[in-house]
Short mmCIF file of C-alpha atoms and ligand atoms in Angstrom, two decimals:
data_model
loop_
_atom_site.label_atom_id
_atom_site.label_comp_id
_atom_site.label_asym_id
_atom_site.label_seq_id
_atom_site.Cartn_x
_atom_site.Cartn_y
_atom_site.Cartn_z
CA UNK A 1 104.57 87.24 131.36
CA UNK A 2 101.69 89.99 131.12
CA UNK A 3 102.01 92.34 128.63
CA UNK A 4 101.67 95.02 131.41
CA UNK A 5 104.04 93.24 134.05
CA UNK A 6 107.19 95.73 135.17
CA UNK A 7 110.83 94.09 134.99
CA UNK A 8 112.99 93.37 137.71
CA UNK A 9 116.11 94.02 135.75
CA UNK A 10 118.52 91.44 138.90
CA UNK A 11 119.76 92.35 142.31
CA UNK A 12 120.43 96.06 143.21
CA UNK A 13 121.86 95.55 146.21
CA UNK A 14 121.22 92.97 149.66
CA UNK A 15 121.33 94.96 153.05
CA UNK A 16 122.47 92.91 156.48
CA UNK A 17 122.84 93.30 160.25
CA UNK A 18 126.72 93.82 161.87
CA UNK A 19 126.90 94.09 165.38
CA UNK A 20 130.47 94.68 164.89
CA UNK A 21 131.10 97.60 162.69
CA UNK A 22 134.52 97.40 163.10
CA UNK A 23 135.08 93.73 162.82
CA UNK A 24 132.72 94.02 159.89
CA UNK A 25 134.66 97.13 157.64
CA UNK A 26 138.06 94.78 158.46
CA UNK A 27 136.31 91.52 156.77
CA UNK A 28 134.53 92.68 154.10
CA UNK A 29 137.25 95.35 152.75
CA UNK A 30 140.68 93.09 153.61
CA UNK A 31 139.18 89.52 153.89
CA UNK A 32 137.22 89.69 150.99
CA UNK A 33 138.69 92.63 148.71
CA UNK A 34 135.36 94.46 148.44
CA UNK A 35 135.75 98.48 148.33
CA UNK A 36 133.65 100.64 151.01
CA UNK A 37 132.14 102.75 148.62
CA UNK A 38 130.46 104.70 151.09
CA UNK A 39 130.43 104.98 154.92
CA UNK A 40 127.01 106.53 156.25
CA UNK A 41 124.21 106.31 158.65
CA UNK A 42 121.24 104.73 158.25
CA UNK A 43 118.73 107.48 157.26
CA UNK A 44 116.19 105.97 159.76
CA UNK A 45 118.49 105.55 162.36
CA UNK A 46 121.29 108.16 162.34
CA UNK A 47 122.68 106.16 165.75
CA UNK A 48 123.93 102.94 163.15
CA UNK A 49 126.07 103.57 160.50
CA UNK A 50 125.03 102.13 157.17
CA UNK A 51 128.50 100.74 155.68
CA UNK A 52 128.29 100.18 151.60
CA UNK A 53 130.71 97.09 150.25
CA UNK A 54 130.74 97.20 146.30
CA UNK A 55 133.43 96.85 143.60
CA UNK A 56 135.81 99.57 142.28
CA UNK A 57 132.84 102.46 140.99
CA UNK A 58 130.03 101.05 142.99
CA UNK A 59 127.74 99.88 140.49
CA UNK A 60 124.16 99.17 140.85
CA UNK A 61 123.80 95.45 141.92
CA UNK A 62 127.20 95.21 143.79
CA UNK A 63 126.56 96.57 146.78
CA UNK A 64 126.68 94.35 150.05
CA UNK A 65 125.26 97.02 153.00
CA UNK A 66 125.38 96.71 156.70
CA UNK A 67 123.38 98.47 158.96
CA UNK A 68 125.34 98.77 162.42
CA UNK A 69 123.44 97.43 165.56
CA UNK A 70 125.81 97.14 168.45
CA UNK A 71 122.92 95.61 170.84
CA UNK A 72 120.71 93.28 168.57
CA UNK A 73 121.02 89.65 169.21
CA UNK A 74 122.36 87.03 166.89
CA UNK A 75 120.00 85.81 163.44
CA UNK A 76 119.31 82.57 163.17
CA UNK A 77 118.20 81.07 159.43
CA UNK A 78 115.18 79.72 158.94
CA UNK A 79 111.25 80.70 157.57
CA UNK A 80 111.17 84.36 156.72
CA UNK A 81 115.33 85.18 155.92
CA UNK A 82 117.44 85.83 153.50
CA UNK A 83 119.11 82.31 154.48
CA UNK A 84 122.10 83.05 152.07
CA UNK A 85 123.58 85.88 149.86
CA UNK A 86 125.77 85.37 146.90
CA UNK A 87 128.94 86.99 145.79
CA UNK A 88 130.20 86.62 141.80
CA UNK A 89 134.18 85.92 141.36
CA UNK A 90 135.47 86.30 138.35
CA UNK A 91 136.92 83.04 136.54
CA UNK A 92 136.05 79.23 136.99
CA UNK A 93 137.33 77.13 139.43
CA UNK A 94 140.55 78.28 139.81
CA UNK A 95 139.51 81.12 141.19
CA UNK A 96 137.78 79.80 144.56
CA UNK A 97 141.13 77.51 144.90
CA UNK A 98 142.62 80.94 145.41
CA UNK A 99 140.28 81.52 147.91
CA UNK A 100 140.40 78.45 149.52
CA UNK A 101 143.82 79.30 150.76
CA UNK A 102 143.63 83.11 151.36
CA UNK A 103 140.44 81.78 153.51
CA UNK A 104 142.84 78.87 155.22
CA UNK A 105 145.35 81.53 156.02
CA UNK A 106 142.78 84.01 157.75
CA UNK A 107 140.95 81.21 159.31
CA UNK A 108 137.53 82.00 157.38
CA UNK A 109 135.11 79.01 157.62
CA UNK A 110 134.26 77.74 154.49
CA UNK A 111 133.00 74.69 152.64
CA UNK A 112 134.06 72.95 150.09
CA UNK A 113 134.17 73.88 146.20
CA UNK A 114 130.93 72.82 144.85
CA UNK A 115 128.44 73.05 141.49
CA UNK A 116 125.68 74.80 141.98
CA UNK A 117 123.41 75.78 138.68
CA UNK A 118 126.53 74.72 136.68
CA UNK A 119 128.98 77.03 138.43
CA UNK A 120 131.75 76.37 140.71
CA UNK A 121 130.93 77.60 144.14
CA UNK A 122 132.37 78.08 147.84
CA UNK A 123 130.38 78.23 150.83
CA UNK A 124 131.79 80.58 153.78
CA UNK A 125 131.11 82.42 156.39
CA UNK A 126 131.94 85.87 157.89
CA UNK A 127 133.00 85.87 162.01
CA UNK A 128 129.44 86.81 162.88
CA UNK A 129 128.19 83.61 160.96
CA UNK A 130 126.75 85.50 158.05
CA UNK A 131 125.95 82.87 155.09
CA UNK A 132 127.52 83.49 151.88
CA UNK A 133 128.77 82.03 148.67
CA UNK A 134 131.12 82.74 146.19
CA UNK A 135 129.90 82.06 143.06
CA UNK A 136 132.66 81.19 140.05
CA UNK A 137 131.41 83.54 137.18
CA UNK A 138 133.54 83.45 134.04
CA UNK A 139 130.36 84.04 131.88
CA UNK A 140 130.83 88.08 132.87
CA UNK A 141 134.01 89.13 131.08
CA UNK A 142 133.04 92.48 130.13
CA UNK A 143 131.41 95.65 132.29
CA UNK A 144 133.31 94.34 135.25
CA UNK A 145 134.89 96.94 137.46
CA UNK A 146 136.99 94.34 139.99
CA UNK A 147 138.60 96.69 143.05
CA UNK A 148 142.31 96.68 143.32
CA UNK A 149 142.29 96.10 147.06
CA UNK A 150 141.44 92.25 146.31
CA UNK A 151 143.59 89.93 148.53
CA UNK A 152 143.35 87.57 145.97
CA UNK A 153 144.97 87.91 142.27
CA UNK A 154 142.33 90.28 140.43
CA UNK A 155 141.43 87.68 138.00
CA UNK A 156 139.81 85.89 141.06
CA UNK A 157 138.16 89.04 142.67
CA UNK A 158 134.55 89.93 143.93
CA UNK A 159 132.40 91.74 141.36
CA UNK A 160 129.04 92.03 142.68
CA UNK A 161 126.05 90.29 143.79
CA UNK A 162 125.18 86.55 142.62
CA UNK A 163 122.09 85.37 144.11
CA UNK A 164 120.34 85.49 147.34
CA UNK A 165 118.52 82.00 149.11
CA UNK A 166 114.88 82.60 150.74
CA UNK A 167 113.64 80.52 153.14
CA UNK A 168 110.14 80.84 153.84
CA UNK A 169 107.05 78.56 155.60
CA UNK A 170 105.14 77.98 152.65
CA UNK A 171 107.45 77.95 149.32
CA UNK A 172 104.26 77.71 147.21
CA UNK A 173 102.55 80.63 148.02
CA UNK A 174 106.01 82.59 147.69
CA UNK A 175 106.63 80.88 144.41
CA UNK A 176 103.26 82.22 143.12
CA UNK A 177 103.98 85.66 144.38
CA UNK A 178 106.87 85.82 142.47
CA UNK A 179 105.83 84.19 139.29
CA UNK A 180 102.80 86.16 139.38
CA UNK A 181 103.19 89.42 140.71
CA UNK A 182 106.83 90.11 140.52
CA UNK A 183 107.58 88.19 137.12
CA UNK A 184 110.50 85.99 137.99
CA UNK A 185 110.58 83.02 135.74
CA UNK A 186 110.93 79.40 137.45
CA UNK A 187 113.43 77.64 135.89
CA UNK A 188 113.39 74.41 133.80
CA UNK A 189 115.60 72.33 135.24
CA UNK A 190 116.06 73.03 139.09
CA UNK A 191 112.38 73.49 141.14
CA UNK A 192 113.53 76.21 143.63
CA UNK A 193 115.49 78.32 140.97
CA UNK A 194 113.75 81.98 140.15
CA UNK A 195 115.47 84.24 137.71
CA UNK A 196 114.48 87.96 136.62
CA UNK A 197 115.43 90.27 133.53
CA UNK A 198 117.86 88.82 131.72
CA UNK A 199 118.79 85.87 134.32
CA UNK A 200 121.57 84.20 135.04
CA UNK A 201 124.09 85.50 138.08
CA UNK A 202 123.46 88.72 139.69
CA UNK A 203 119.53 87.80 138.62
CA UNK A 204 118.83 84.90 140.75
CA UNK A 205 117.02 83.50 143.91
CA UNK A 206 116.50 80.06 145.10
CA UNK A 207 113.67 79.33 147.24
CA UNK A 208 113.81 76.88 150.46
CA UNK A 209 111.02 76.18 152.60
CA UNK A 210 111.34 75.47 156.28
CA UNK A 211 108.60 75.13 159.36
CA UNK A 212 111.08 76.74 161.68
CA UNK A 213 111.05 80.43 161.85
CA UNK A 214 114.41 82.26 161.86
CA UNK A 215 114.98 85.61 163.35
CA UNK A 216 116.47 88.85 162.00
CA UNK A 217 119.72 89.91 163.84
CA UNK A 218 123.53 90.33 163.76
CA UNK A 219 125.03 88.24 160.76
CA UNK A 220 121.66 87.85 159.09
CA UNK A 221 119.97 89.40 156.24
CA UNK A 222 117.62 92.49 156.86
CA UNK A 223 116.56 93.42 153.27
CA UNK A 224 117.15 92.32 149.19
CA UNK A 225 116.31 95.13 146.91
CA UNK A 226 116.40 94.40 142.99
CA UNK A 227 117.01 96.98 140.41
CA UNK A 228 114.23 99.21 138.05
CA UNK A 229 116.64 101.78 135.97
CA UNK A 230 114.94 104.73 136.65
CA UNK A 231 111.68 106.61 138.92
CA UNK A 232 109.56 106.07 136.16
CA UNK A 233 109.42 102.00 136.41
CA UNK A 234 109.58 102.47 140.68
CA UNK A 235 105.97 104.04 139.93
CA UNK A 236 105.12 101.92 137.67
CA UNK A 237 105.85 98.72 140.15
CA UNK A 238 104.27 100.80 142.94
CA UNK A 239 101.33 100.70 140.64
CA UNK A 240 102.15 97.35 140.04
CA UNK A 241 102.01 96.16 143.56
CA UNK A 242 99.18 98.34 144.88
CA UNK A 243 96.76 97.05 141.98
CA UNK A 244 97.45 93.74 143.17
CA UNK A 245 96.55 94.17 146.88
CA UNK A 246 100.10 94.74 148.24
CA UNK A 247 100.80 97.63 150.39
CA UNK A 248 104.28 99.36 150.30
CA UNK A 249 106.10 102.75 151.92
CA UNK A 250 105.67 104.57 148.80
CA UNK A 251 108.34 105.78 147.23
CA UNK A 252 110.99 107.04 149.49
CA UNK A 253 114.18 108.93 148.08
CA UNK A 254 117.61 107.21 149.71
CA UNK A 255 119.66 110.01 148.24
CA UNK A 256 121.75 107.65 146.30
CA UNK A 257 118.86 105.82 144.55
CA UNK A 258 115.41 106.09 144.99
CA UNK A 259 113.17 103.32 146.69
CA UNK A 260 110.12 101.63 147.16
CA UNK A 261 109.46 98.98 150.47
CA UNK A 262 107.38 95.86 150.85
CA UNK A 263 106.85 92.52 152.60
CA UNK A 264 106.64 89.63 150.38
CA UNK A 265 104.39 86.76 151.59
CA UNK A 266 106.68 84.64 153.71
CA UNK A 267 107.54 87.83 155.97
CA UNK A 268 110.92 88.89 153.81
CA UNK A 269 111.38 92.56 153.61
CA UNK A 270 111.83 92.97 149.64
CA UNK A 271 112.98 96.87 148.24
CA UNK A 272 112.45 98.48 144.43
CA UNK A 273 115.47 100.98 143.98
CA UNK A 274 116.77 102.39 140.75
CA UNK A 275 119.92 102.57 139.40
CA UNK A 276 121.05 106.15 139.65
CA UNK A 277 121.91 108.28 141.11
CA UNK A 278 124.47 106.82 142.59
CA UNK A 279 127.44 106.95 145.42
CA UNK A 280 128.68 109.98 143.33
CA UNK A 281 125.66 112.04 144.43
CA UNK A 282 126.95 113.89 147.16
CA UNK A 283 129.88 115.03 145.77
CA UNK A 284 132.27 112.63 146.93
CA UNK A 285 135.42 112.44 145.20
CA UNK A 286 135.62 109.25 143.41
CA UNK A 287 139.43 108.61 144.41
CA UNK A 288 138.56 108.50 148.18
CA UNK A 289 134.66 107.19 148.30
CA UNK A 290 134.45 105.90 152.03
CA UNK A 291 136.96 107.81 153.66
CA UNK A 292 134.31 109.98 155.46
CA UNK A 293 131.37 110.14 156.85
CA UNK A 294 128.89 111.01 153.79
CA UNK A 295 125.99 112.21 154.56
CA UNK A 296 122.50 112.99 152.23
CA UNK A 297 122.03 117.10 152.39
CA UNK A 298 119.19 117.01 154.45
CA UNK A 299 121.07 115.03 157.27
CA UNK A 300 123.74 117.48 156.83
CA UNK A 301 122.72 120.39 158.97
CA UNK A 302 122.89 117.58 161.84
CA UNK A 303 126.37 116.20 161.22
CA UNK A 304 128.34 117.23 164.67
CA UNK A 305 125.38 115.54 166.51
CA UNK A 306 125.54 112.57 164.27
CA UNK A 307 129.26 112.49 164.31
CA UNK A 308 129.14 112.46 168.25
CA UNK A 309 127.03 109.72 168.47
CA UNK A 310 128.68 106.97 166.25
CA UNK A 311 132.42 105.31 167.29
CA UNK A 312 134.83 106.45 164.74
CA UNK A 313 136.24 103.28 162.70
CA UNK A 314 139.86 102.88 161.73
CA UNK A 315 139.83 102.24 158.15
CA UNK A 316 143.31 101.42 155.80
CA UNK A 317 142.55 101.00 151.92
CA UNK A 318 143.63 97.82 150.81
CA UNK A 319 146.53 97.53 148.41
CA UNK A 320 146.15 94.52 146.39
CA UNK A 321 147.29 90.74 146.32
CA UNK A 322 148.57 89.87 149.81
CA UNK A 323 148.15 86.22 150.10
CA UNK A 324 150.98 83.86 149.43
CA UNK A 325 150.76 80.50 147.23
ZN1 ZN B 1 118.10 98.87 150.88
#
């Protein structure tokens, strides 16, 4: 690595496409135990709410987002998507046999248990066809903030990010883009296996090429952003990118964190955000994150428009283990 080169320090958080907002907040908070850390809009589109899935204090590279289109059509995977996203459980094995059952007894579709890069993992699917994996991860013991609304025993619950899977036309060109100009490492032993910072799950891609393209839409991916800790390495990578040819938004501030946009070769929509602020930022209590609409202060002054022009969601905490042996 250049001396110079800024560090992607693993993923910050992947955003994806629900055409079911309802549907979605039910799967995603009592299918798969994640807490909704924060219920908003998307700041670009105050029309869609922008739902935040994350563990118990929403840290920085847990978050699964959906932005809310009611009328886009269906993705399909192929050349230029995030073809797969996934999610870390703690414990080995044991763990996805729990969730082989909890997923038998909601009707999930799944795969079967599987190694992947040494770890046990479970292909499945949420009811719009989204791809995802859980990913067995009893390496992360410590600085794990599991939320108590897992369906599953605790010991088996969803922590955060794992990996995402990028499926591009030309995986060479893509693989030099992010050796070169974003620093990932290639790894020794498996050709299509990137890691950043400190590597290992929650710093991972895998790359897949494909000649078919796939299109963005309900239950696919719309962007991956990866984690810098603070504004002062988003300029630097803005820098970073700009020196090298590559446009981007500039920095934008998300309220929440602060980001930076831009396409990677291959089409995929890639984002820079830091770790901080965080979901605390607005003032939300911590006890009851996702309970209300949030909204940044500048969207405030708008909120009974805003309010008006989204459906309201039913939403029920979840209370813990509910599946039965
Ligand atoms: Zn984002």
């Amino acid at each position: 690595m250049k001396t110079n080169q800024p560090v992607l320090h693993g993923l910050h958080h992947v955003t994806a496409i629900t055409a079911d907002a309802q549907a979605n907040l039910d799967f995603y908070t009592s299918t798969l135990g994640m807490r909704l850390v924060k219920k908003t809009v998307n700041q670009d589109d105050v029309s869609a709410y922008h739902l935040f899935y994350a563990d118990a204090i929403g840290s920085a590279g847990s978050d699964f987002t959906f932005f809310d289109w009611a009328k886009i059509r269906p993705a399909r995977n192929g050349a230029g998507t995030v073809s797969e996203t996934g999610l870390r459980v703690l414990g080995g094995e044991a763990s996805l046999e729990h969730w082989v059952k909890w997923f038998d007894q909601q009707i999930v579709r799944h795969g079967a248990i599987e190694t992947l890069s040494d770890r046990p993992t479970l292909a499945f699917q949420d009811g719009e066809r989204q791809h995802l994996r859980l990913i067995a991860d009893s390496e992360s013991a410590t600085e794990v903030h599991p939320w108590h609304g897992s369906p599953v025993p605790l010991c088996a619950a969803i922590i955060g990010l794992g990996s995402v899977d990028l499926t591009v036309t030309d995986s060479d060109a893509t693989a030099d883009f992010l050796t070169n100009v974003l620093g990932f490492r290639s790894s020794a032993t498996e050709h299509n296996l990137f890691e950043t910072g400190a590597g290992g799950s929650g710093a991972q891609l895998r790359l897949h090429g494909s000649t078919e393209r796939g299109q963005e839409g309900a239950g696919g991916v719309h962007h991956v952003a990866w984690r810098v800790a603070d504004p002062q390495e988003l300029l630097a990578w803005q820098r970073h990118l700009e020196n090298h040819g590559y446009g981007t938004s500039g920095q934008v501030d998300r309220h929440y964190f602060k980001s930076l946009y831009f396409r990677i070769p291959g089409g995929i929509l890639f984002e820079i955000a830091t770790d901080g602020p965080g979901f605390a930022a607005d003032g939300e209590d911590p006890a009851h994150l996702g309970e209300k609409l949030a909204l940044p202060p500048f969207l405030e002054p708008r909120r009974a428009q805003i309010e008006a022009g989204i459906k309201p969601l039913h939403y029920q905490p979840s209370k813990g283990p509910k599946y039965e042996e």
